[in-house]
XYZ file of C-alpha atoms in Angstrom:
167
model
C -54.572 39.534 -50.088
C -52.334 39.228 -47.032
C -52.894 35.451 -46.922
C -52.137 35.116 -50.615
C -48.954 37.145 -50.169
C -47.869 34.962 -47.220
C -48.626 31.794 -49.172
C -46.652 33.121 -52.138
C -43.681 33.900 -49.851
C -43.800 30.332 -48.526
C -43.867 28.931 -52.066
C -40.843 31.063 -53.020
C -38.981 29.908 -49.877
C -39.806 26.269 -50.669
C -38.543 26.672 -54.232
C -35.252 28.095 -52.909
C -34.926 25.197 -50.497
C -35.631 22.686 -53.285
C -32.975 24.347 -55.459
C -30.457 24.216 -52.605
C -31.221 20.543 -51.999
C -30.850 19.766 -55.719
C -27.401 21.404 -55.650
C -26.447 19.392 -52.567
C -27.633 16.163 -54.221
C -25.588 16.985 -57.337
C -22.518 17.593 -55.165
C -23.026 14.314 -53.303
C -23.465 12.435 -56.596
C -20.205 13.955 -57.826
C -18.409 12.909 -54.612
C -19.842 9.397 -54.894
C -18.730 9.122 -58.522
C -15.201 10.249 -57.579
C -15.076 7.747 -54.726
C -16.214 4.903 -56.963
C -13.801 5.884 -59.741
C -10.836 6.061 -57.335
C -11.586 3.601 -54.506
C -7.977 3.392 -53.331
C -7.684 7.153 -52.881
C -10.482 7.613 -50.370
C -9.478 8.896 -46.930
C -12.455 8.569 -44.617
C -12.307 10.443 -41.337
C -15.963 10.804 -40.378
C -16.755 8.126 -37.771
C -20.403 7.924 -38.825
C -19.475 7.256 -42.469
C -16.874 4.644 -41.474
C -19.379 2.822 -39.266
C -22.120 3.075 -41.913
C -19.882 1.511 -44.567
C -18.824 -1.270 -42.185
C -22.459 -1.984 -41.286
C -23.492 -2.093 -44.950
C -20.630 -4.445 -45.803
C -21.502 -6.687 -42.872
C -25.202 -6.814 -43.767
C -24.449 -7.719 -47.383
C -21.806 -10.249 -46.446
C -19.199 -8.282 -48.375
C -15.600 -8.941 -47.467
C -14.309 -6.386 -44.997
C -10.721 -7.499 -44.983
C -11.123 -9.369 -41.696
C -13.078 -8.575 -38.581
C -14.654 -5.168 -38.344
C -12.463 -3.049 -36.071
C -14.294 -2.096 -32.924
C -12.190 0.924 -31.916
C -14.686 3.636 -31.026
C -13.798 6.751 -33.091
C -14.839 9.079 -30.265
C -12.605 7.239 -27.797
C -9.746 7.480 -30.301
C -10.310 11.235 -30.627
C -10.199 11.575 -26.833
C -6.779 9.933 -26.753
C -5.479 12.323 -29.419
C -6.802 15.364 -27.609
C -5.374 14.122 -24.302
C -2.029 14.263 -26.108
C -2.629 17.894 -27.089
C -0.357 19.196 -24.322
C 2.581 17.203 -25.693
C 1.871 18.435 -29.237
C 1.626 22.023 -27.951
C 5.005 21.647 -26.220
C 6.550 20.444 -29.490
C 4.989 23.397 -31.317
C 6.159 25.968 -28.730
C 9.698 24.560 -28.928
C 9.620 24.845 -32.731
C 8.337 28.434 -32.521
C 11.459 29.451 -30.606
C 13.741 28.018 -33.296
C 11.820 28.565 -36.558
C 11.137 32.184 -37.539
C 8.835 31.155 -40.382
C 6.462 29.611 -37.831
C 6.471 32.822 -35.794
C 4.802 34.722 -38.641
C 1.864 32.304 -38.790
C -1.205 32.543 -36.581
C -1.026 28.794 -36.016
C -0.549 25.550 -37.864
C -3.129 22.998 -38.969
C -2.028 19.378 -39.102
C -3.584 16.044 -39.965
C -2.373 13.127 -37.879
C -2.798 9.644 -39.350
C -2.138 7.249 -36.479
C -2.033 3.505 -37.138
C -3.359 1.741 -34.037
C -2.943 -1.982 -33.366
C -5.783 -3.992 -31.776
C -3.792 -4.010 -28.514
C -4.215 -0.212 -28.445
C -0.573 0.542 -29.157
C 0.550 2.944 -31.879
C 2.264 1.303 -34.837
C 2.958 4.385 -36.980
C 2.303 8.121 -37.132
C 2.113 10.250 -40.266
C 1.789 14.035 -40.009
C 0.808 16.329 -42.875
C 1.973 18.862 -43.720
C 5.437 18.597 -42.219
C 6.059 22.300 -41.556
C 9.070 21.823 -39.267
C 11.224 18.701 -39.172
C 11.980 18.823 -35.434
C 8.367 19.584 -34.491
C 7.104 16.715 -36.670
C 9.628 14.343 -35.110
C 8.687 15.495 -31.603
C 4.948 14.993 -32.222
C 5.574 11.548 -33.756
C 7.631 10.524 -30.734
C 4.921 11.720 -28.344
C 2.136 9.991 -30.312
C 4.018 6.680 -30.363
C 3.557 6.573 -26.553
C -0.199 7.106 -26.613
C -2.371 4.197 -25.486
C -5.713 3.637 -27.203
C -8.444 1.295 -25.943
C -8.003 -2.304 -27.056
C -10.327 -3.518 -29.799
C -11.112 -6.505 -32.005
C -10.135 -6.780 -35.664
C -7.184 -5.489 -37.626
C -5.100 -2.329 -37.163
C -6.888 0.889 -38.022
C -5.761 4.341 -39.069
C -7.138 7.148 -36.949
C -7.136 10.442 -38.862
C -7.428 13.533 -36.703
C -7.117 17.189 -37.670
C -5.511 19.438 -35.063
C -4.706 23.127 -34.987
C -1.827 24.359 -32.865
C -1.724 28.047 -31.962
C 0.865 30.069 -30.033
C 0.192 30.688 -26.369
C -0.731 34.299 -25.721
């Protein structure tokens, strides 16, 4: 009886796992359908997905819009996080001037940095813009960052950062 009970428990656990996987598949199908319906509105930030798409396009001979950029996403992230001190300084300066920021536990931002093949920054977009001076300060700092050189066309590096007050 004990063995039957254990086997039954395993069957129930497997059924739950199958149900969870079916839900995940349905969610992924929905995301795929949205991406295919609105191809211009896709903002990819996952380096694995970006590389997978580029590899698939290359293997099928699909046009990629030029050479595949070879900027390593992890190296790009390192550059952004090396600039964290400058972003923190901008944030701390804004905290002293903007009372609304003082009531928040921190601020989450998405940086979209356009990097040229030479490794120089062409443009910086920050969302949301919670403080005009802070946004301007971070943009100015990011424009001085130097990324590794790479082949291909300019790329946009999207990086989420969270700035919190020093304690």
